[in-house]
Structure formats: structure tokens, C-alpha cells
């Protein structure tokens, strides 16, 4: 299985890639992540204030796993629907709009079940928008620069994830008179819970700005129609060569639990308060942001397969290190290295999906990829929480590392090395 034919034309520069829809969708993602990350790093502590302490990890795992699994199923259907309609923008707008309205409602949650339900609705919006959005990005740039385009998009995501916690921290300082959580108590006080609710409500503002950018700046691109005969003609189903990669990615996803567990680990094992958790979350996303574009350029130059293999191997090493970390500085160092895994894999994986699929089927292809990966998120996050509760976080991290190494072996077997295009 090859990754696609090498393009004989010279690759376009930055100016021809980071413009138009790529730039507009990047701004949308920055604003959306700013909104969501005003909430996400605060959720482990917030949930701890809503449920009994011993059930916090399981509740967090169910909230994340159920939400991502739901999003994954919808990504499959929304991608196929966008192919059938020949349009992407309406589904993108609907998905971002739904999440924008759902996220601030965390301010009203009074039980663990409420948090689970709201995350579910938020992820429905993600499921509706993601596959059409990725297909739109793939069609907006030449094949030789897809790694850069998708990595730029992820860098904007991570930039929003850096800004979101900082905005939340500033609001907490205004509301409470201090920017860092007082003490190492696992359960927040009533005034602190009230402050969290106000921060969650304020997340509506950047979400609405993201919706406005979609309405006024994102341009519809009609997918290219395939020829009716000849070697480029559309087959009845998706190309068979896509399925091997999807199988490897799904196996990796089984060991890839929510990053919120990293915050819970820092909170429970190393006594980090909320201010330290926000700082840790910001540092992680700075590492992700800094590595995204270099990782995409590397995938364009050396090939998608090599970049993904490197990222998955690095992930396994970091998780093994987390299982053995016994000092806070080791945790911080490992999470900064962990950010490199994202840079190597996020853009490369999406570029490879686009490489293996014609334009008219890319919505369905991204739907299949996201569905397979996301459906693995339910057992991944839920089982990680169960292993954590029953056997300890060290065992849970070790299991995740083992699955990542197994996925790398599968990828070696089913995807042959090829050109970066």
C-alpha cells in the first residue's frame, strides 16, 4: 500500500497554503478551542465537587468516552452526507453552533450526570462538523502541502487551548481575588464552584465569534467529481488501501485516553492545585502548538508514515515514563515531550487519509477515520478510568503504552513507505 503518487510540481509556499479557507477555519478553531479550554482543564476539579471522591475518575472517563464515541458515529454520517450533498459549509456551521450553545450550560450543572449530558451535546456538535471541515481543508490545498495545512489548523487549535486557560485564570482572579486555587484540597469550596460557573458561562463569547467567522469568511468548495470511467473512476466503496491505516489508528486509539487524566494524575499524585493544573495544561498546549507546523512540514517532506510511526513510538515512551514518574518535575518534562507526539501525528494522519481518497469521497473517508478512532475512545477512556480505580494509574499508563507500540507494528505491516504526497 503506497501513500500516493509523488507530485511532480513544486510545492507551494506558505502564502499559497495559509490563506482563504485554511486561514478562516484556523481562526474558527482558535476561537472554539479558546471557548472549550476555558472549561476543559477546570472540569476534573469541578466534577470532583459534584460527585463522591472515589467516583471522580470513573465519571470523568464516562463523560469523555461517551462524548467522543457519540461524536465519532456522527462524524461517519456527516462526512457521507457532505459528500452526497456536495456541500460542507452548512454542516460545519451547524456543528460549531451547537457546541457553542452547549458548553456554557456547564454553569448550570449540579450533578455528575449533568456534566456527562452536556459533554454529550457538545460532542454531537463536534461530530457534525469535523468530517466536512477536514474534507474542506483537504480540497483547499495541493496534495504536497496537506501536511502543512492540517498542521497549521492544529496549531491554531492549540493556540486557542493556550489562551483559554489563561482567560479562565484571569477571570478567576477577578472573581475570587486570587488566581491560584487555595491549598491542595480535592474538593473546591462553594465560592470557588460559583466562580467556575461564571467562567463557564463566559465561554459563550468566543464561541459566538467563531460562528460569525464561519458565516462571513468560510467559502464553500464543491468536491471534484470523479471520472465515470478509467483508472480514476469512483469505486462503489472507499478505497481498500484506506482501511489498513484506519485499523492501525483505531488500535492506537484504544490506548489513547483523554488528556484530562493527566490533570487528574497531577492533582492526585503530585498535589497540584487548580492554578498549577492550568499552568500544566497551558504548557502542554504550547508544546503541541510549537511542534504542529514543524511536524506537518516533516510529514510533507519525509512521508506521513514515518511521522506517524515516530509520534506513536514517542507516545509509548512518554506513557511508560509517566507510569514511573515519582517527582513533579518528571511529570512536567514528560508532558512537554508528549506535546511532540501531537505535532508528528495530527496533521500527518489527516493528510494520509486525504492522500488515499479522491475528493468526492473525502467526507466519507474522514468520517470512517474519525469514527473508528473515536469509537475506540469510549473503551479507552472508560477502561483507563476503571484500571486507574482498580489497579492504579501506573498500570493504566503502562497498558496505554503497550497498545501504542502494537499499533505502530500494525502500521509498519499495512502501510508501505512512500512519498510525502
Short mmCIF file of C-alpha atoms in Angstrom, two decimals:
data_model
loop_
_atom_site.label_atom_id
_atom_site.label_comp_id
_atom_site.label_asym_id
_atom_site.label_seq_id
_atom_site.Cartn_x
_atom_site.Cartn_y
_atom_site.Cartn_z
CA UNK A 1 0.00 0.00 0.00
CA UNK A 2 1.59 3.27 -1.04
CA UNK A 3 0.82 6.66 0.39
CA UNK A 4 0.13 8.19 -3.00
CA UNK A 5 1.97 9.24 -6.11
CA UNK A 6 4.65 11.92 -5.90
CA UNK A 7 3.53 15.25 -7.31
CA UNK A 8 5.94 16.48 -9.98
CA UNK A 9 5.02 20.14 -9.41
CA UNK A 10 6.99 22.15 -6.85
CA UNK A 11 5.26 22.50 -3.50
CA UNK A 12 3.66 25.93 -2.99
CA UNK A 13 4.96 28.17 -0.26
CA UNK A 14 3.30 29.37 2.93
CA UNK A 15 1.42 32.19 1.24
CA UNK A 16 -0.38 29.79 -1.09
CA UNK A 17 -1.39 27.48 1.77
CA UNK A 18 -2.22 29.61 4.83
CA UNK A 19 -4.92 31.73 3.25
CA UNK A 20 -8.60 31.53 2.31
CA UNK A 21 -10.41 28.61 3.88
CA UNK A 22 -7.30 27.25 5.62
CA UNK A 23 -6.80 30.55 7.43
CA UNK A 24 -10.51 31.11 8.13
CA UNK A 25 -11.08 27.61 9.51
CA UNK A 26 -7.92 28.02 11.56
CA UNK A 27 -9.33 31.17 13.17
CA UNK A 28 -12.60 29.32 13.84
CA UNK A 29 -10.68 26.55 15.58
CA UNK A 30 -8.64 29.02 17.63
CA UNK A 31 -11.79 30.75 18.91
CA UNK A 32 -13.60 27.47 19.51
CA UNK A 33 -10.72 25.99 21.46
CA UNK A 34 -10.39 29.20 23.43
CA UNK A 35 -14.01 28.71 24.43
CA UNK A 36 -13.76 25.00 25.20
CA UNK A 37 -10.43 25.27 27.04
CA UNK A 38 -11.84 27.90 29.36
CA UNK A 39 -13.80 24.89 30.62
CA UNK A 40 -11.92 21.63 29.99
CA UNK A 41 -8.92 21.97 32.33
CA UNK A 42 -11.30 23.01 35.11
CA UNK A 43 -13.61 20.02 34.69
CA UNK A 44 -11.64 17.48 36.79
CA UNK A 45 -11.83 19.77 39.83
CA UNK A 46 -15.41 20.83 39.02
CA UNK A 47 -16.56 17.20 38.68
CA UNK A 48 -14.81 16.41 41.97
CA UNK A 49 -17.13 18.97 43.56
CA UNK A 50 -20.23 17.29 42.09
CA UNK A 51 -19.63 13.58 42.78
CA UNK A 52 -18.18 11.40 45.59
CA UNK A 53 -14.37 11.46 45.54
CA UNK A 54 -13.99 7.75 44.74
CA UNK A 55 -16.13 8.01 41.61
CA UNK A 56 -14.43 11.08 40.09
CA UNK A 57 -12.11 9.11 37.77
CA UNK A 58 -14.90 6.82 36.52
CA UNK A 59 -17.25 9.80 35.99
CA UNK A 60 -14.54 11.64 34.07
CA UNK A 61 -13.84 8.58 31.95
CA UNK A 62 -17.52 8.05 31.15
CA UNK A 63 -18.01 11.74 30.34
CA UNK A 64 -15.07 11.82 27.94
CA UNK A 65 -15.55 8.37 26.43
CA UNK A 66 -19.29 8.63 25.80
CA UNK A 67 -18.91 12.09 24.32
CA UNK A 68 -16.14 11.10 21.95
CA UNK A 69 -17.86 7.87 20.89
CA UNK A 70 -21.03 9.80 20.05
CA UNK A 71 -19.05 12.36 18.08
CA UNK A 72 -17.35 9.57 16.18
CA UNK A 73 -20.57 7.98 14.95
CA UNK A 74 -21.85 11.35 13.81
CA UNK A 75 -18.58 12.07 12.01
CA UNK A 76 -19.21 8.98 9.90
CA UNK A 77 -22.70 10.09 8.89
CA UNK A 78 -21.92 13.80 8.48
CA UNK A 79 -18.98 13.03 6.24
CA UNK A 80 -21.06 10.84 3.94
CA UNK A 81 -23.86 13.41 3.98
CA UNK A 82 -21.48 16.18 2.92
CA UNK A 83 -20.27 14.00 0.02
CA UNK A 84 -23.83 13.31 -1.03
CA UNK A 85 -24.84 16.96 -0.82
CA UNK A 86 -21.63 18.16 -2.43
CA UNK A 87 -21.51 20.85 0.26
CA UNK A 88 -19.58 21.21 3.51
CA UNK A 89 -20.25 24.67 4.99
CA UNK A 90 -23.80 24.17 6.31
CA UNK A 91 -22.78 21.12 8.36
CA UNK A 92 -19.69 22.91 9.64
CA UNK A 93 -21.84 25.84 10.78
CA UNK A 94 -24.44 23.60 12.44
CA UNK A 95 -21.81 21.66 14.35
CA UNK A 96 -19.92 24.64 15.68
CA UNK A 97 -23.18 26.41 16.52
CA UNK A 98 -24.48 23.51 18.63
CA UNK A 99 -21.26 23.21 20.63
CA UNK A 100 -21.18 26.97 21.16
CA UNK A 101 -24.62 26.85 22.78
CA UNK A 102 -23.98 23.70 24.84
CA UNK A 103 -20.65 24.48 26.51
CA UNK A 104 -21.72 27.46 28.67
CA UNK A 105 -24.52 25.34 30.17
CA UNK A 106 -21.90 23.66 32.37
CA UNK A 107 -22.52 26.73 34.53
CA UNK A 108 -25.86 25.19 35.49
CA UNK A 109 -24.64 21.63 36.22
CA UNK A 110 -25.32 20.38 39.75
CA UNK A 111 -24.60 16.65 39.37
CA UNK A 112 -22.20 14.36 37.59
CA UNK A 113 -24.96 13.26 35.22
CA UNK A 114 -25.46 16.85 34.10
CA UNK A 115 -21.79 17.16 33.17
CA UNK A 116 -21.94 13.89 31.22
CA UNK A 117 -25.05 15.03 29.33
CA UNK A 118 -23.59 18.43 28.44
CA UNK A 119 -20.36 16.92 27.20
CA UNK A 120 -22.51 14.57 25.09
CA UNK A 121 -24.31 17.51 23.42
CA UNK A 122 -21.03 19.37 22.90
CA UNK A 123 -19.56 16.30 21.18
CA UNK A 124 -22.65 15.96 18.98
CA UNK A 125 -21.69 19.34 17.55
CA UNK A 126 -18.14 18.14 17.05
CA UNK A 127 -19.42 15.04 15.28
CA UNK A 128 -21.49 17.07 12.85
CA UNK A 129 -18.70 19.47 11.86
CA UNK A 130 -15.41 17.57 11.87
CA UNK A 131 -15.50 15.38 8.75
CA UNK A 132 -16.93 18.09 6.43
CA UNK A 133 -14.39 20.57 7.83
CA UNK A 134 -11.42 18.26 7.21
CA UNK A 135 -12.65 17.48 3.71
CA UNK A 136 -12.93 21.24 3.04
CA UNK A 137 -9.34 21.78 4.18
CA UNK A 138 -8.07 18.87 2.07
CA UNK A 139 -9.73 20.31 -1.05
CA UNK A 140 -8.37 23.81 -0.38
CA UNK A 141 -4.65 22.96 -0.86
CA UNK A 142 -2.43 20.91 -3.19
CA UNK A 143 -1.58 17.37 -2.09
CA UNK A 144 2.08 18.23 -1.48
CA UNK A 145 1.10 20.72 1.24
CA UNK A 146 -1.70 18.87 3.05
CA UNK A 147 0.56 18.10 5.98
CA UNK A 148 1.26 21.81 6.43
CA UNK A 149 -2.41 22.78 6.03
CA UNK A 150 -3.69 20.30 8.60
CA UNK A 151 -0.82 21.02 10.97
CA UNK A 152 -1.48 24.77 10.74
CA UNK A 153 -5.09 24.05 11.64
CA UNK A 154 -3.99 22.02 14.65
CA UNK A 155 -1.54 24.75 15.67
CA UNK A 156 -4.43 27.23 15.74
CA UNK A 157 -6.41 24.72 17.81
CA UNK A 158 -3.58 24.53 20.31
CA UNK A 159 -3.16 28.31 20.35
CA UNK A 160 -6.78 28.54 21.45
CA UNK A 161 -6.10 25.87 24.05
CA UNK A 162 -3.29 28.03 25.44
CA UNK A 163 -5.38 31.21 25.51
CA UNK A 164 -8.48 29.58 27.01
CA UNK A 165 -6.98 28.59 30.37
CA UNK A 166 -5.23 31.96 30.64
CA UNK A 167 -8.53 33.76 30.15
CA UNK A 168 -10.13 31.45 32.72
CA UNK A 169 -7.33 32.15 35.17
CA UNK A 170 -7.74 35.90 34.73
CA UNK A 171 -11.48 35.64 35.34
CA UNK A 172 -10.93 33.51 38.45
CA UNK A 173 -8.56 36.15 39.76
CA UNK A 174 -11.16 38.86 39.21
CA UNK A 175 -13.89 36.80 40.84
CA UNK A 176 -12.01 35.34 43.79
CA UNK A 177 -9.24 37.85 44.40
CA UNK A 178 -6.57 35.27 43.69
CA UNK A 179 -5.55 33.49 40.52
CA UNK A 180 -4.45 30.21 42.02
CA UNK A 181 -6.51 27.67 43.91
CA UNK A 182 -6.06 27.84 47.68
CA UNK A 183 -4.43 24.72 49.02
CA UNK A 184 -4.44 21.20 47.66
CA UNK A 185 -7.97 20.20 48.66
CA UNK A 186 -9.54 17.77 46.21
CA UNK A 187 -13.00 19.36 46.56
CA UNK A 188 -13.49 23.07 45.74
CA UNK A 189 -15.28 25.36 48.19
CA UNK A 190 -18.70 26.84 47.41
CA UNK A 191 -17.35 30.24 46.38
CA UNK A 192 -14.84 28.54 44.09
CA UNK A 193 -17.57 26.45 42.46
CA UNK A 194 -19.58 29.62 41.92
CA UNK A 195 -16.60 31.27 40.25
CA UNK A 196 -16.16 28.26 37.97
CA UNK A 197 -19.76 28.56 36.86
CA UNK A 198 -19.26 32.19 35.83
CA UNK A 199 -16.14 31.25 33.83
CA UNK A 200 -18.10 28.51 32.07
CA UNK A 201 -20.86 30.96 31.13
CA UNK A 202 -18.31 33.44 29.74
CA UNK A 203 -17.12 30.77 27.28
CA UNK A 204 -20.15 31.68 25.14
CA UNK A 205 -18.42 34.84 23.82
CA UNK A 206 -15.52 33.33 21.81
CA UNK A 207 -17.86 30.59 20.61
CA UNK A 208 -20.18 33.14 19.05
CA UNK A 209 -17.22 34.87 17.40
CA UNK A 210 -16.22 31.54 15.82
CA UNK A 211 -19.70 31.09 14.39
CA UNK A 212 -19.53 34.60 12.89
CA UNK A 213 -16.24 33.76 11.12
CA UNK A 214 -17.85 30.68 9.56
CA UNK A 215 -20.79 32.71 8.29
CA UNK A 216 -18.74 35.53 6.77
CA UNK A 217 -15.28 34.11 5.91
CA UNK A 218 -15.51 30.39 5.11
CA UNK A 219 -16.13 29.71 1.40
CA UNK A 220 -17.91 26.65 0.08
CA UNK A 221 -15.81 24.32 -2.12
CA UNK A 222 -17.71 21.80 -4.22
CA UNK A 223 -15.89 18.43 -4.19
CA UNK A 224 -14.30 17.48 -7.51
CA UNK A 225 -16.42 14.96 -9.38
CA UNK A 226 -14.61 11.70 -10.20
CA UNK A 227 -14.40 10.45 -13.80
CA UNK A 228 -17.05 7.95 -14.84
CA UNK A 229 -14.54 5.53 -16.32
CA UNK A 230 -10.85 4.77 -16.37
CA UNK A 231 -8.31 4.34 -13.54
CA UNK A 232 -9.57 7.37 -11.60
CA UNK A 233 -13.21 6.33 -11.64
CA UNK A 234 -15.00 6.19 -8.34
CA UNK A 235 -15.45 2.73 -6.85
CA UNK A 236 -18.60 1.63 -5.08
CA UNK A 237 -16.97 1.94 -1.67
CA UNK A 238 -13.98 3.67 -0.16
CA UNK A 239 -10.54 2.63 -1.42
CA UNK A 240 -9.40 -0.59 0.24
CA UNK A 241 -5.97 0.84 0.95
CA UNK A 242 -7.58 3.26 3.42
CA UNK A 243 -8.79 0.51 5.73
CA UNK A 244 -5.37 -0.74 6.82
CA UNK A 245 -4.40 2.65 8.11
CA UNK A 246 -7.76 3.12 9.83
CA UNK A 247 -7.32 -0.24 11.60
CA UNK A 248 -3.90 0.77 12.91
CA UNK A 249 -5.21 4.17 14.04
CA UNK A 250 -8.14 2.54 15.87
CA UNK A 251 -5.80 0.18 17.72
CA UNK A 252 -3.67 3.12 18.80
CA UNK A 253 -6.79 4.97 19.95
CA UNK A 254 -7.67 2.11 22.32
CA UNK A 255 -4.69 3.14 24.40
CA UNK A 256 -5.15 6.88 23.92
CA UNK A 257 -7.35 8.03 26.80
CA UNK A 258 -8.42 11.60 27.48
CA UNK A 259 -5.68 14.06 28.39
CA UNK A 260 -7.84 15.14 31.32
CA UNK A 261 -6.48 12.06 33.12
CA UNK A 262 -3.07 13.72 33.02
CA UNK A 263 -4.50 16.60 35.04
CA UNK A 264 -6.17 14.20 37.45
CA UNK A 265 -2.82 12.40 37.83
CA UNK A 266 -1.07 15.69 38.60
CA UNK A 267 -3.82 16.58 41.06
CA UNK A 268 -3.95 13.28 42.94
CA UNK A 269 -0.34 12.04 42.82
CA UNK A 270 1.61 15.30 42.98
CA UNK A 271 -0.86 17.54 44.84
CA UNK A 272 -1.24 20.16 42.11
CA UNK A 273 -3.90 22.78 42.82
CA UNK A 274 -6.04 24.35 40.12
CA UNK A 275 -3.53 27.09 39.30
CA UNK A 276 -0.81 24.50 38.74
CA UNK A 277 -3.18 22.39 36.65
CA UNK A 278 -3.95 25.38 34.43
CA UNK A 279 -0.22 26.10 34.07
CA UNK A 280 0.42 22.45 33.19
CA UNK A 281 -2.38 22.49 30.61
CA UNK A 282 -1.04 25.67 29.04
CA UNK A 283 2.49 24.25 28.90
CA UNK A 284 1.23 21.07 27.23
CA UNK A 285 -0.64 23.03 24.57
CA UNK A 286 2.32 25.33 23.99
CA UNK A 287 4.36 22.21 23.23
CA UNK A 288 1.62 20.96 20.91
CA UNK A 289 1.41 24.32 19.14
CA UNK A 290 5.18 24.66 18.76
CA UNK A 291 5.52 21.19 17.23
CA UNK A 292 2.48 21.24 14.93
CA UNK A 293 3.83 23.13 11.91
CA UNK A 294 7.33 21.55 12.03
CA UNK A 295 5.64 18.16 12.28
CA UNK A 296 3.46 18.90 9.26
CA UNK A 297 6.43 20.06 7.22
CA UNK A 298 8.27 16.88 8.19
CA UNK A 299 5.30 14.77 7.08
CA UNK A 300 5.26 16.60 3.73
CA UNK A 301 8.99 16.06 3.27
CA UNK A 302 9.65 12.56 4.65
CA UNK A 303 6.23 10.94 4.37
CA UNK A 304 3.13 10.57 6.51
CA UNK A 305 4.02 7.02 7.64
CA UNK A 306 7.41 7.96 9.07
CA UNK A 307 5.96 10.89 11.01
CA UNK A 308 3.12 8.82 12.46
CA UNK A 309 5.43 5.97 13.47
CA UNK A 310 7.72 8.42 15.23
CA UNK A 311 4.82 10.04 17.05
CA UNK A 312 3.26 6.77 18.22
CA UNK A 313 6.61 5.49 19.48
CA UNK A 314 7.16 8.73 21.37
CA UNK A 315 3.69 8.43 22.90
CA UNK A 316 4.51 4.95 24.21
CA UNK A 317 7.77 6.14 25.76
CA UNK A 318 6.04 9.06 27.48
CA UNK A 319 3.31 6.84 28.94
CA UNK A 320 5.92 4.40 30.23
CA UNK A 321 7.71 7.34 31.79
CA UNK A 322 4.50 8.59 33.44
CA UNK A 323 3.97 5.15 34.98
CA UNK A 324 7.33 5.51 36.72
CA UNK A 325 7.41 9.23 37.49
CA UNK A 326 7.89 9.98 41.18
CA UNK A 327 8.53 13.73 41.11
CA UNK A 328 6.54 16.66 39.74
CA UNK A 329 9.43 17.87 37.54
CA UNK A 330 9.43 14.49 35.79
CA UNK A 331 5.71 14.83 35.09
CA UNK A 332 6.21 18.30 33.59
CA UNK A 333 9.15 17.20 31.48
CA UNK A 334 7.29 14.18 30.12
CA UNK A 335 4.23 16.24 29.21
CA UNK A 336 6.36 18.73 27.29
CA UNK A 337 7.83 15.81 25.32
CA UNK A 338 4.29 14.43 24.95
CA UNK A 339 3.39 17.59 23.00
CA UNK A 340 5.79 16.49 20.26
CA UNK A 341 3.67 13.39 19.62
CA UNK A 342 0.79 15.61 18.53
CA UNK A 343 2.94 17.60 16.14
CA UNK A 344 4.21 14.46 14.45
CA UNK A 345 0.84 12.73 14.07
CA UNK A 346 -2.17 15.06 13.92
CA UNK A 347 -1.53 16.69 10.56
CA UNK A 348 0.16 13.62 9.08
CA UNK A 349 -2.76 11.30 9.85
CA UNK A 350 -5.35 13.56 8.25
CA UNK A 351 -3.10 14.21 5.27
CA UNK A 352 -2.71 10.47 4.76
CA UNK A 353 -6.49 9.96 4.81
CA UNK A 354 -6.83 12.64 2.12
CA UNK A 355 -3.95 11.15 0.10
CA UNK A 356 -5.64 7.77 -0.03
CA UNK A 357 -9.06 9.05 -1.13
CA UNK A 358 -10.46 11.01 -4.11
CA UNK A 359 -12.07 14.40 -3.44
CA UNK A 360 -15.67 13.23 -3.90
CA UNK A 361 -15.23 10.58 -1.16
CA UNK A 362 -13.18 12.54 1.35
CA UNK A 363 -16.10 13.36 3.62
CA UNK A 364 -16.85 9.65 3.95
CA UNK A 365 -13.16 8.82 4.33
CA UNK A 366 -12.68 11.30 7.16
CA UNK A 367 -15.93 10.06 8.67
CA UNK A 368 -14.63 6.48 8.67
CA UNK A 369 -11.30 7.54 10.14
CA UNK A 370 -12.81 9.70 12.86
CA UNK A 371 -15.49 7.12 13.63
CA UNK A 372 -13.00 4.29 14.07
CA UNK A 373 -10.67 6.38 16.20
CA UNK A 374 -13.44 7.96 18.24
CA UNK A 375 -15.41 4.76 18.85
CA UNK A 376 -12.27 3.43 20.47
CA UNK A 377 -12.40 6.45 22.80
CA UNK A 378 -15.29 5.02 24.85
CA UNK A 379 -13.48 1.84 25.94
CA UNK A 380 -10.17 3.72 26.02
CA UNK A 381 -11.21 6.44 28.47
CA UNK A 382 -13.70 4.33 30.41
CA UNK A 383 -11.32 1.38 30.82
CA UNK A 384 -8.48 3.73 31.68
CA UNK A 385 -10.66 5.11 34.48
CA UNK A 386 -11.56 1.59 35.63
CA UNK A 387 -7.92 0.42 35.54
CA UNK A 388 -6.97 3.58 37.40
CA UNK A 389 -9.53 2.92 40.15
CA UNK A 390 -8.83 -0.81 40.44
CA UNK A 391 -5.10 -1.15 39.72
CA UNK A 392 -3.67 2.34 39.97
CA UNK A 393 -2.67 4.95 37.38
CA UNK A 394 0.76 3.37 36.79
CA UNK A 395 -0.81 0.19 35.40
CA UNK A 396 -3.26 2.22 33.30
CA UNK A 397 -0.43 4.22 31.71
CA UNK A 398 1.56 1.04 31.01
CA UNK A 399 -1.40 -0.55 29.19
CA UNK A 400 -1.75 2.57 27.03
CA UNK A 401 1.94 2.39 26.11
CA UNK A 402 1.63 -1.26 25.10
CA UNK A 403 -1.29 -0.57 22.77
CA UNK A 404 0.58 2.31 21.13
CA UNK A 405 3.55 0.05 20.35
CA UNK A 406 1.21 -2.63 18.96
CA UNK A 407 -0.42 -0.04 16.68
CA UNK A 408 2.99 1.05 15.38
CA UNK A 409 3.74 -2.57 14.44
CA UNK A 410 0.42 -2.84 12.58
CA UNK A 411 1.14 0.39 10.71
CA UNK A 412 4.54 -0.96 9.69
CA UNK A 413 2.84 -4.04 8.27
CA UNK A 414 -0.08 -2.49 6.40
CA UNK A 415 1.23 0.86 5.08
CA UNK A 416 4.26 0.82 2.83
CA UNK A 417 6.67 3.75 2.89
CA UNK A 418 6.00 6.21 0.10
CA UNK A 419 6.29 9.80 -0.94
CA UNK A 420 5.13 12.66 1.29
CA UNK A 421 2.32 13.40 -1.15
#
